[in-house]
Coordinates of C-alpha atoms and ligand atoms in Angstrom, one line a residue:
Chain A
X1006 CA -13.4 -45.8 4.2
X1007 CA -15.6 -43.5 6.1
X1008 CA -18.5 -44.1 8.4
X1009 CA -20.9 -41.2 9.1
X1010 CA -23.2 -41.6 12.0
X1011 CA -26.2 -39.3 12.0
X1012 CA -28.6 -38.8 15.0
X1013 CA -28.0 -42.3 16.2
X1014 CA -30.3 -43.2 19.1
X1015 CA -30.7 -46.3 21.3
X1016 CA -33.0 -46.5 24.3
X1017 CA -33.2 -49.2 26.9
X1018 CA -36.2 -49.1 29.2
X1019 CA -35.5 -45.9 31.2
X1020 CA -32.0 -45.2 29.8
X1021 CA -31.1 -43.5 26.6
X1022 CA -27.7 -45.1 26.1
X1023 CA -27.0 -43.3 22.8
X1024 CA -28.8 -40.1 22.4
X1025 CA -29.0 -38.4 19.0
X1026 CA -25.3 -38.9 18.4
X1027 CA -23.6 -37.7 15.2
X1028 CA -20.0 -38.3 14.4
X1029 CA -17.7 -39.4 11.6
X1030 CA -15.1 -42.1 11.5
X1031 CA -12.4 -41.7 8.9
X1032 CA -9.9 -44.1 7.2
X1033 CA -6.2 -43.8 8.0
X1034 CA -7.0 -42.5 11.5
X1035 CA -7.2 -44.0 14.9
X1036 CA -10.3 -42.4 16.5
X1037 CA -10.5 -42.5 20.2
X1038 CA -13.9 -42.8 22.0
X1039 CA -13.8 -42.0 25.6
X1040 CA -16.2 -41.3 28.4
X1041 CA -17.1 -42.4 31.9
X1042 CA -18.6 -45.8 32.7
X1043 CA -22.0 -46.2 31.2
X1044 CA -21.6 -43.3 28.8
X1045 CA -22.7 -45.5 25.8
X1046 CA -19.3 -46.4 24.2
X1047 CA -20.0 -50.1 24.0
X1048 CA -23.6 -49.5 23.0
X1049 CA -22.3 -47.5 20.0
X1050 CA -20.1 -50.4 18.9
X1051 CA -23.1 -52.8 19.4
X1052 CA -25.2 -50.6 17.1
X1053 CA -22.6 -50.3 14.4
X1054 CA -22.0 -54.1 14.4
X1055 CA -25.7 -55.0 14.3
X1056 CA -25.7 -56.5 17.7
X1057 CA -28.5 -54.2 18.8
X1058 CA -31.2 -52.8 16.6
X1059 CA -31.0 -49.1 16.0
X1060 CA -33.9 -47.1 17.4
X1061 CA -33.3 -44.0 15.4
X1062 CA -30.8 -42.3 13.0
X1063 CA -28.7 -43.4 10.0
X1064 CA -25.3 -44.8 9.3
X1065 CA -23.8 -43.8 6.1
X1066 CA -21.0 -45.8 4.6
X1067 CA -18.5 -44.2 2.2
X1068 CA -20.9 -41.3 1.5
X1069 CA -23.0 -43.8 -0.5
X1070 CA -24.9 -46.4 1.4
X1071 CA -27.3 -45.2 4.0
X1072 CA -28.4 -47.9 6.5
X1073 CA -31.0 -47.7 9.1
X1074 CA -30.9 -51.4 10.0
X1075 CA -27.7 -53.3 10.3
X1076 CA -27.9 -57.1 10.0
X1077 CA -25.0 -58.7 11.9
X1078 CA -23.9 -61.1 9.2
X1079 CA -23.8 -58.2 6.7
X1080 CA -21.2 -56.2 8.6
X1081 CA -18.4 -58.3 7.1
X1082 CA -19.5 -57.3 3.6
X1083 CA -19.6 -53.6 4.8
X1084 CA -16.0 -54.1 5.9
X1085 CA -16.7 -53.6 9.6
X1086 CA -15.4 -55.8 12.4
X1087 CA -15.2 -55.5 16.1
X1088 CA -13.9 -57.0 19.3
X1089 CA -15.6 -57.3 22.7
X1090 CA -15.0 -55.7 26.0
X1091 CA -15.8 -59.1 27.5
X1092 CA -13.7 -61.4 25.3
X1093 CA -15.7 -63.7 23.0
X1094 CA -13.8 -66.5 21.4
X1095 CA -15.0 -69.8 19.9
X1096 CA -14.1 -71.8 23.0
X1097 CA -14.5 -75.2 21.5
X1098 CA -12.1 -74.5 18.7
X1099 CA -8.3 -74.5 18.6
X1100 CA -6.4 -71.2 18.5
X1101 CA -5.7 -71.9 14.8
X1102 CA -9.4 -72.6 14.0
X1103 CA -10.4 -69.4 15.7
X1104 CA -8.6 -67.6 12.9
X1105 CA -9.3 -70.0 10.1
X1106 CA -13.1 -69.8 10.7
X1107 CA -13.2 -66.2 9.5
X1108 CA -11.0 -66.9 6.4
X1109 CA -13.9 -68.5 4.5
X1110 CA -15.6 -67.7 1.3
X1111 CA -19.2 -68.3 2.1
X1112 CA -20.1 -70.5 -0.8
X1113 CA -21.8 -73.1 1.4
X1114 CA -22.2 -75.9 -1.0
X1115 CA -18.5 -75.9 -1.7
X1116 CA -17.7 -75.4 1.9
X1117 CA -19.4 -78.7 2.7
X1118 CA -16.5 -80.5 1.1
X1119 CA -13.8 -77.9 0.7
X1120 CA -10.8 -77.7 3.0
X1121 CA -8.7 -74.6 3.6
X1122 CA -6.4 -73.5 0.8
X1123 CA -2.7 -72.7 1.3
X1124 CA -3.5 -69.0 1.2
X1125 CA -5.7 -69.3 4.3
X1126 CA -3.2 -71.3 6.2
X1127 CA -0.4 -68.8 5.3
X1128 CA -2.6 -65.9 6.4
X1129 CA -3.5 -67.6 9.7
X1130 CA 0.2 -68.3 10.4
X1131 CA 1.0 -64.7 9.7
X1132 CA -1.6 -63.4 12.1
X1133 CA -0.7 -66.0 14.8
X1134 CA 2.9 -65.1 14.6
X1135 CA 2.1 -61.4 14.9
X1136 CA 0.1 -62.0 18.1
X1137 CA 2.7 -64.5 19.3
X1138 CA 0.4 -67.4 19.5
X1139 CA 1.8 -69.6 16.7
X1140 CA 3.3 -72.0 19.2
X1141 CA -0.2 -72.4 20.8
X1142 CA -2.0 -73.0 17.5
X1143 CA -3.3 -76.5 18.3
X1144 CA -4.4 -75.7 21.8
X1145 CA -8.0 -75.1 22.6
X1146 CA -8.8 -71.4 22.9
X1147 CA -10.3 -72.0 26.4
X1148 CA -6.8 -72.9 27.6
X1149 CA -5.2 -69.5 26.9
X1150 CA -4.4 -66.9 29.5
X1151 CA -6.5 -63.7 29.7
X1152 CA -4.0 -61.7 27.7
X1153 CA -3.6 -64.3 25.1
X1154 CA -7.4 -64.5 24.7
X1155 CA -7.5 -60.8 24.2
X1156 CA -4.8 -61.0 21.6
X1157 CA -6.5 -63.9 19.8
X1158 CA -9.7 -61.9 19.6
X1159 CA -7.8 -59.0 18.1
X1160 CA -6.1 -61.4 15.7
X1161 CA -9.4 -62.8 14.6
X1162 CA -10.6 -59.3 13.8
X1163 CA -7.4 -58.5 11.9
X1164 CA -7.9 -61.7 9.8
X1165 CA -11.1 -60.4 8.6
X1166 CA -9.2 -57.8 6.5
X1167 CA -11.9 -55.2 7.3
X1168 CA -11.7 -51.5 6.6
X1169 CA -13.3 -50.4 9.9
X1170 CA -12.1 -51.9 13.2
X1171 CA -14.1 -51.2 16.4
X1172 CA -11.8 -52.1 19.3
X1173 CA -13.7 -52.1 22.7
X1174 CA -11.0 -51.6 25.3
X1175 CA -8.3 -53.8 23.7
X1176 CA -5.7 -52.8 26.2
X1177 CA -7.7 -53.5 29.3
X1178 CA -5.7 -55.7 31.7
X1179 CA -2.8 -56.4 29.4
X1180 CA 0.8 -56.4 30.5
X1181 CA 3.2 -54.0 28.7
X1182 CA 4.6 -56.6 26.3
X1183 CA 1.2 -57.6 25.0
X1184 CA 0.0 -54.0 25.0
X1185 CA 2.9 -53.3 22.7
X1186 CA 1.7 -55.9 20.2
X1187 CA -1.8 -54.4 20.3
X1188 CA -0.4 -50.9 19.8
X1189 CA 1.6 -51.9 16.7
X1190 CA -1.4 -53.7 15.3
X1191 CA -3.5 -50.6 15.6
X1192 CA -0.8 -48.4 14.0
X1193 CA -0.4 -50.9 11.2
X1194 CA -4.1 -50.9 10.5
X1195 CA -4.1 -47.1 10.4
X1196 CA -1.2 -47.1 8.0
X1197 CA -3.1 -49.4 5.7
X1198 CA -5.8 -46.7 5.6
X1199 CA -8.4 -48.4 7.8
X1200 CA -10.7 -46.6 10.1
X1201 CA -9.6 -47.7 13.6
X1202 CA -11.9 -47.0 16.6
X1203 CA -10.3 -47.3 20.0
X1204 CA -12.4 -47.3 23.2
X1205 CA -10.0 -46.7 26.1
X1206 CA -10.0 -45.4 29.6
X1207 CA -6.2 -44.8 29.8
X1208 CA -5.7 -41.2 28.7
X1209 CA -2.0 -41.6 28.1
X1210 CA -2.8 -44.3 25.5
X1211 CA -5.4 -42.0 24.0
X1212 CA -2.9 -39.1 23.8
X1213 CA -0.2 -41.3 22.4
X1214 CA -2.2 -43.2 19.8
X1215 CA -5.3 -41.4 18.6
X1216 CA -5.6 -38.8 15.9
X1217 CA -9.0 -37.6 16.9
X1218 CA -11.2 -38.1 20.0
X1219 CA -14.9 -38.1 20.7
X1220 CA -16.0 -37.8 24.3
X1221 CA -19.3 -39.3 25.3
X1222 CA -21.3 -38.6 28.4
X1223 CA -24.7 -40.2 29.1
X1224 CA -25.0 -41.0 25.4
X1225 CA -24.4 -37.5 24.1
X1226 CA -21.4 -36.1 22.4
X1227 CA -19.7 -33.9 25.0
X1228 CA -16.6 -32.8 23.0
X1229 CA -14.5 -33.7 20.1
X1230 CA -11.1 -32.7 18.6
X1231 CA -7.4 -33.6 18.8
X1232 CA -6.6 -35.5 21.9
X1233 CA -4.3 -33.0 23.6
X1234 CA -6.9 -30.2 23.3
X1235 CA -10.0 -32.2 24.1
X1236 CA -8.6 -33.9 27.2
X1237 CA -7.8 -30.4 28.7
X1238 CA -11.3 -29.2 28.1
X1239 CA -13.1 -28.3 31.4
X1240 CA -16.3 -30.1 30.5
X1241 CA -14.4 -33.3 29.8
X1242 CA -12.4 -33.1 33.0
X1243 CA -15.6 -32.4 35.0
X1244 CA -17.4 -35.3 33.4
X1245 CA -14.7 -37.7 34.5
X1246 CA -14.3 -36.2 38.0
X1247 CA -18.1 -36.0 38.5
X1248 CA -18.3 -39.7 37.8
Chain B
X1148 CA -24.5 -119.7 21.2
X1149 CA -22.8 -118.1 24.1
X1150 CA -25.1 -115.7 25.9
X1151 CA -22.5 -113.2 26.9
X1152 CA -21.2 -112.8 23.3
X1153 CA -24.8 -112.5 22.1
X1154 CA -25.5 -109.8 24.7
X1155 CA -22.5 -107.9 23.5
X1156 CA -23.6 -108.2 19.9
X1157 CA -27.2 -107.1 20.9
X1158 CA -25.8 -104.2 22.8
X1159 CA -23.8 -103.0 19.8
X1160 CA -26.8 -103.4 17.5
X1161 CA -29.1 -101.4 19.9
X1162 CA -26.4 -98.9 20.5
X1163 CA -26.0 -98.4 16.7
X1164 CA -29.7 -97.8 16.3
X1165 CA -29.8 -95.2 19.2
X1166 CA -26.7 -93.6 17.8
X1167 CA -28.4 -93.2 14.4
X1168 CA -31.1 -91.0 16.0
X1169 CA -28.8 -89.3 18.5
X1170 CA -26.3 -88.1 15.8
X1171 CA -28.8 -85.9 14.0
X1172 CA -30.5 -84.8 17.3
X1173 CA -27.2 -83.7 18.8
X1174 CA -26.1 -82.0 15.6
X1175 CA -29.3 -79.9 15.6
X1176 CA -29.1 -79.3 19.4
X1177 CA -25.5 -78.1 19.1
X1178 CA -26.5 -75.4 16.5
X1179 CA -29.9 -74.4 18.0
X1180 CA -29.8 -75.3 21.7
X1181 CA -33.3 -76.7 21.9
X1182 CA -34.7 -80.2 22.2
X1183 CA -36.1 -80.9 18.8
X1184 CA -38.9 -83.4 19.5
X1185 CA -39.9 -83.3 15.8
X1186 CA -36.6 -85.1 15.0
X1187 CA -38.3 -88.5 15.6
X1188 CA -40.9 -88.0 12.9
X1189 CA -38.3 -87.6 10.2
X1190 CA -37.4 -91.2 10.9
X1191 CA -41.0 -92.2 10.1
X1192 CA -41.0 -90.0 7.0
X1193 CA -37.9 -91.8 5.7
X1194 CA -39.4 -95.2 6.5
X1195 CA -42.8 -94.4 4.9
X1196 CA -41.2 -92.9 1.8
X1197 CA -39.4 -96.2 1.1
X1198 CA -42.6 -98.1 2.0
X1199 CA -44.4 -96.0 -0.6
X1200 CA -41.9 -96.1 -3.4
X1201 CA -40.3 -99.5 -2.9
X1202 CA -43.2 -101.7 -1.6
X1203 CA -46.3 -100.0 -2.9
X1204 CA -45.1 -98.6 -6.2
X1205 CA -42.4 -101.1 -7.0
X1206 CA -39.6 -98.7 -7.6
X1207 CA -36.0 -99.9 -7.3
X1208 CA -34.4 -100.1 -3.9
X1209 CA -31.6 -97.6 -4.1
X1210 CA -33.7 -94.7 -5.6
X1211 CA -36.3 -95.4 -3.0
X1212 CA -33.8 -95.2 -0.2
X1213 CA -32.4 -92.0 -1.7
X1214 CA -35.9 -90.5 -1.9
X1215 CA -36.5 -91.4 1.7
X1216 CA -33.3 -89.8 2.9
X1217 CA -33.8 -86.7 0.8
X1218 CA -37.5 -86.3 1.7
X1219 CA -36.7 -86.6 5.4
X1220 CA -33.9 -84.0 5.0
X1221 CA -36.1 -81.6 3.1
X1222 CA -38.9 -82.0 5.6
X1223 CA -36.4 -81.2 8.4
X1224 CA -35.1 -78.1 6.6
X1225 CA -38.6 -76.9 5.9
X1226 CA -39.5 -77.4 9.6
X1227 CA -36.7 -75.0 10.4
X1228 CA -37.6 -72.5 7.7
X1229 CA -41.3 -72.5 8.5
X1230 CA -41.4 -73.0 12.3
X1231 CA -38.1 -72.7 14.1
X1232 CA -36.4 -69.9 12.2
X1233 CA -39.4 -67.5 12.7
X1234 CA -39.4 -68.4 16.4
X1235 CA -35.6 -67.8 16.6
X1236 CA -36.1 -64.4 14.9
X1237 CA -38.7 -63.6 17.6
X1238 CA -36.2 -64.7 20.2
X1239 CA -38.4 -67.5 21.3
X1240 CA -37.0 -69.3 24.4
X1241 CA -35.9 -73.0 24.1
X1242 CA -39.1 -74.0 25.9
X1243 CA -41.2 -72.4 23.3
X1244 CA -39.1 -74.1 20.6
X1245 CA -39.6 -77.4 22.3
X1246 CA -43.3 -77.0 22.5
X1247 CA -43.5 -76.0 18.9
X1248 CA -41.4 -79.0 17.9
X1249 CA -43.8 -81.3 19.9
X1250 CA -46.7 -79.7 18.0
X1251 CA -44.9 -80.3 14.7
X1252 CA -44.2 -83.9 15.6
X1253 CA -47.8 -84.6 16.4
X1254 CA -49.1 -82.9 13.2
X1255 CA -46.7 -84.7 10.9
X1256 CA -47.3 -88.0 12.6
X1257 CA -51.0 -87.5 12.1
X1258 CA -50.5 -86.8 8.4
X1259 CA -48.5 -90.0 8.0
X1260 CA -51.3 -91.9 9.8
X1261 CA -53.9 -90.4 7.5
X1262 CA -52.0 -91.3 4.4
X1263 CA -50.9 -94.8 5.3
X1264 CA -53.2 -95.8 8.2
X1265 CA -52.1 -96.5 11.8
X1266 CA -51.2 -100.1 11.1
X1267 CA -47.9 -101.7 11.6
X1268 CA -46.3 -102.4 8.2
X1269 CA -43.2 -104.3 7.1
X1270 CA -40.9 -103.3 4.3
X1271 CA -40.0 -106.0 1.8
X1272 CA -37.7 -108.5 3.4
X1273 CA -34.8 -107.9 1.0
X1274 CA -32.2 -108.3 3.7
X1275 CA -33.5 -111.8 4.5
X1276 CA -34.0 -111.5 8.2
X1277 CA -33.9 -115.2 8.8
X1278 CA -30.4 -115.6 7.6
X1279 CA -27.9 -115.1 10.3
X1280 CA -24.1 -114.9 10.4
X1281 CA -21.9 -116.4 13.1
X1282 CA -19.6 -113.9 14.9
X1283 CA -17.4 -115.6 17.5
X1284 CA -20.1 -117.6 19.4
X1285 CA -23.0 -115.2 18.7
X1286 CA -25.2 -114.5 15.7
X1287 CA -26.1 -111.4 13.8
X1288 CA -28.5 -110.7 10.9
X1289 CA -27.6 -109.0 7.6
X1290 CA -29.6 -105.9 8.3
X1291 CA -27.9 -105.4 11.6
X1292 CA -24.5 -105.6 9.9
X1293 CA -25.8 -102.9 7.5
X1294 CA -27.0 -100.8 10.4
X1295 CA -23.6 -101.0 12.2
X1296 CA -21.6 -100.2 9.0
X1297 CA -23.9 -97.3 8.3
X1298 CA -23.5 -95.8 11.8
X1299 CA -19.7 -96.2 11.7
X1300 CA -19.5 -94.5 8.3
X1301 CA -21.9 -91.7 9.3
X1302 CA -19.9 -91.0 12.4
X1303 CA -16.7 -90.9 10.5
X1304 CA -18.3 -88.7 7.8
X1305 CA -19.7 -86.3 10.4
X1306 CA -16.4 -86.2 12.2
X1307 CA -14.6 -85.2 8.9
X1308 CA -17.3 -82.7 8.0
X1309 CA -17.1 -81.0 11.4
X1310 CA -13.4 -81.0 11.7
X1311 CA -12.0 -80.7 8.2
X1312 CA -14.4 -78.5 6.2
X1313 CA -15.2 -74.9 6.4
X1314 CA -18.9 -75.8 6.8
X1315 CA -18.0 -77.8 9.9
X1316 CA -16.1 -74.8 11.3
X1317 CA -19.2 -72.6 10.7
X1318 CA -21.4 -75.1 12.5
X1319 CA -19.0 -75.2 15.5
X1320 CA -18.8 -71.4 15.5
X1321 CA -22.6 -71.2 15.7
X1322 CA -22.7 -73.8 18.4
X1323 CA -20.1 -71.8 20.4
X1324 CA -21.5 -68.3 20.0
X1325 CA -24.0 -67.7 17.3
X1326 CA -23.9 -63.9 17.7
X1327 CA -20.2 -63.7 17.1
X1328 CA -20.5 -66.3 14.3
X1329 CA -22.8 -63.8 12.6
X1330 CA -20.5 -60.8 12.8
X1331 CA -17.6 -62.8 11.3
X1332 CA -19.8 -63.2 8.3
X1333 CA -21.5 -66.6 8.8
X1334 CA -25.1 -66.6 7.5
X1335 CA -26.2 -68.5 10.6
X1336 CA -29.8 -69.0 9.4
X1337 CA -28.6 -70.7 6.2
X1338 CA -26.1 -72.9 8.0
X1339 CA -28.7 -74.0 10.5
X1340 CA -31.0 -74.8 7.6
X1341 CA -28.4 -77.2 6.2
X1342 CA -27.8 -78.6 9.7
X1343 CA -31.5 -79.5 9.9
X1344 CA -31.3 -81.1 6.4
X1345 CA -28.3 -83.2 7.4
X1346 CA -29.6 -84.2 10.8
X1347 CA -33.1 -85.0 9.6
X1348 CA -31.7 -87.0 6.6
X1349 CA -29.8 -89.1 9.0
X1350 CA -32.9 -89.7 11.1
X1351 CA -34.7 -90.6 7.8
X1352 CA -32.0 -93.2 7.0
X1353 CA -32.4 -94.5 10.5
X1354 CA -36.1 -94.9 10.0
X1355 CA -35.5 -96.8 6.7
X1356 CA -33.0 -99.2 8.2
X1357 CA -35.2 -99.8 11.3
X1358 CA -38.1 -100.4 8.8
X1359 CA -36.2 -103.1 7.1
X1360 CA -35.2 -104.6 10.5
X1361 CA -38.5 -104.6 12.4
X1362 CA -41.1 -102.6 10.4
X1363 CA -42.7 -99.2 10.5
X1364 CA -45.6 -97.4 12.2
X1365 CA -46.6 -93.7 12.1
X1366 CA -45.9 -93.6 15.9
X1367 CA -42.4 -95.1 15.6
X1368 CA -40.8 -91.7 15.9
X1369 CA -41.5 -91.1 19.6
X1370 CA -40.0 -94.3 20.9
X1371 CA -36.9 -93.7 18.7
X1372 CA -36.6 -90.1 19.7
X1373 CA -36.8 -90.9 23.4
X1374 CA -34.0 -93.4 23.1
X1375 CA -32.0 -91.0 21.0
X1376 CA -32.5 -88.3 23.6
X1377 CA -31.5 -90.6 26.4
X1378 CA -28.4 -91.5 24.4
X1379 CA -27.6 -87.8 23.8
X1380 CA -28.0 -86.8 27.4
X1381 CA -26.0 -89.8 28.6
X1382 CA -23.2 -89.2 26.1
X1383 CA -23.2 -85.4 26.4
X1384 CA -25.9 -83.3 24.7
X1385 CA -24.8 -81.4 21.7
X1386 CA -21.7 -83.5 21.3
X1387 CA -21.5 -85.7 18.2
X1388 CA -19.1 -88.2 19.8
X1389 CA -21.3 -88.2 22.8
X1390 CA -24.1 -89.7 20.6
X1391 CA -21.9 -92.7 19.9
X1392 CA -20.8 -93.0 23.5
X1393 CA -24.3 -92.6 24.9
X1394 CA -25.9 -94.8 22.2
X1395 CA -23.6 -97.7 23.0
X1396 CA -23.8 -97.3 26.7
X1397 CA -27.6 -97.3 26.5
X1398 CA -27.6 -100.3 24.2
X1399 CA -25.3 -102.3 26.6
X1400 CA -27.0 -101.3 29.8
X1401 CA -30.4 -102.2 28.3
X1402 CA -29.3 -105.6 27.0
X1403 CA -27.2 -106.6 30.0
X1404 CA -29.9 -105.3 32.3
X1405 CA -32.4 -107.8 31.0
X1406 CA -30.0 -110.7 31.1
X1407 CA -31.7 -112.4 33.9
X1408 CA -35.1 -110.7 33.8
X1409 CA -37.9 -110.2 31.2
X1410 CA -37.1 -108.0 28.2
X1411 CA -40.1 -105.8 29.0
X1412 CA -37.9 -104.1 31.6
X1413 CA -35.7 -102.5 28.8
X1414 CA -37.5 -99.2 28.8
X1415 CA -37.6 -99.0 32.6
X1416 CA -33.8 -99.6 32.6
X1417 CA -33.3 -97.0 29.9
X1418 CA -35.1 -94.3 31.8
X1419 CA -33.5 -95.4 35.0
X1420 CA -30.2 -94.7 33.4
X1421 CA -31.4 -91.3 32.2
X1422 CA -32.4 -90.3 35.7
X1423 CA -29.2 -91.5 37.2
X1424 CA -27.3 -89.4 34.7
X1425 CA -29.5 -86.3 35.2
X1426 CA -28.9 -86.6 38.9
X1427 CA -25.3 -87.4 39.1
X1428 CA -23.7 -86.4 35.7
X1429 CA -26.0 -84.1 33.8
X1430 CA -23.3 -83.1 31.4
X1431 CA -23.1 -86.7 30.2
X1432 CA -20.0 -88.9 29.8
X1433 CA -18.2 -86.6 27.4
X1434 CA -19.6 -83.3 28.6
X1435 CA -19.7 -80.4 26.1
Ligands
LIG258 N1 -28.4 -54.7 26.7 C1 -28.7 -53.7 27.5 N2 -29.9 -53.6 28.2 C2 -30.2 -52.6 29.0 N3 -29.4 -51.6 29.3 C3 -28.2 -51.6 28.7 C4 -27.8 -52.6 27.8 N4 -26.5 -52.3 27.3 C5 -26.2 -51.1 27.9 N5 -27.2 -50.7 28.7 C6 -27.1 -49.4 29.5 O1 -26.7 -48.4 28.6 C7 -25.8 -47.5 29.2 C8 -24.5 -47.4 28.4 O2 -23.8 -48.6 28.6 P1 -22.5 -49.0 27.8 O3 -22.2 -50.4 28.0 O4 -22.6 -48.6 26.4 O5 -21.4 -48.0 28.5 P2 -19.9 -47.9 28.2 O6 -19.6 -46.5 27.9 O7 -19.4 -49.0 27.3 O8 -19.3 -48.2 29.7 P3 -18.0 -48.9 30.2 O9 -16.9 -47.9 30.2 O10 -18.3 -49.3 31.6 O11 -17.7 -50.1 29.3 C9 -25.6 -48.0 30.6 O12 -26.5 -47.3 31.5 C10 -26.0 -49.5 30.6 O13 -26.6 -49.9 31.8
LIG259 MG1 -18.1 -50.5 27.5

């Protein structure tokens, strides 16, 4: 899987949050996206997941499909999924249902009467055990702790069996034990050949986990390259200090 | 006949009727987050469809009822596709949606009046209104028994649909966070279309049953809608179980409220209850 972004632009009144940005996300790699607050990282994810309409530019999937308009309910069929910087779960549902809800063939007429098949239940169990929430499966999502909510959201993304994962600060606020789970999930997805995008402020994590890094500043690409080299770059250091 | 038992029975009957309207209203509110005033007119559409096929054209009862339910459902779904969906796409606020639904309500009600006149009509008395059954020391008519059984079955059916099926999970997901629902692959516009169909079909069935009980008028929708809305708010708006709770509470308060006074006070009591809830417990009995 490969996503090529060409001249992507997004303007809000007064601010150009993403400015003529071109970059490529490749399968089998964890790609870091870093940059000071307000540099456009989340906006980029919002554009790629159809949350915000694209003002200019093109997104090319697998060297084949060029899209200028991404409809949110289509991203599943493109193999793209994401998480949110401010966790967004289905609060009314149980932990288990938050996973089961994505494991659905969208044949609506059947879905009216059909219950989940054993395959779905097995998959949900697998994911919930991985994020250590199997024991909480029947509890409402709203009852979970911050870290557990973060993990559940990541688990929901993993259940989608996508090929491109956009993780917006998945480590933020996690204790080491939980961060370890997230880390192993990210590596596992990379080993499966998925394109994994990691937005992160902790440079040690970026150095330790990513294969390639893009640095954004005010919506433009400031630098790119292997993490050790890029993070030593003067421009990059200044952008962070200047913030 | 013991007055207390009879008041309980009357409370349950009224509660069942209000629940019938509130169920669909809440289902649609849950998915779309706006007060769909047009919901009331689908009850009238159901009632008049049966009036047309069964009473005027002499069709058989069951196909006529099916036609009424189906037509109300289709009209509801079309109202979404032609009016509410375009407004959602333009990110119309819930106030704009409410005003649009009021317009739709008025327009459809006028069409019914043009086709069938404004007169009050009765449906054929196949349930034999005069015949009553003894329950403990109170009485109940056959159509009221049918209404209660229908409401109980519908509530159980909706419960199973929302909790046991994938469709139900999609509806809940939309009601929780429609944007996230979309990115996990739910075609929210389509699901909401089906929700309108189901909710309006239930309203249609309500209109049919009420038609067999008391009769029909083009303007019957507004009165029903208002009671349904009060039941929804009292029970917890957007909450399916709140419909039952609110419907029954409203039915009981109305009927016990007029125990010692004239029955004309019923509406005043109903709106009094609404205001009390809006002031002191706006989230309703069950909340969200
Ligand atoms: N929906 C919106 N409406 C208006 N302006 C927005 C919107 N979303 C983002 N912005 C603006 O766009 C710019 C980029 O914001 P964005 O959230 O993408 O930054 P970020 O890199 O994710 O920052 P952080 O590290 O704090 O999460 C900011 O100036 C922000 O105020
Ligand atoms: Mg951000």
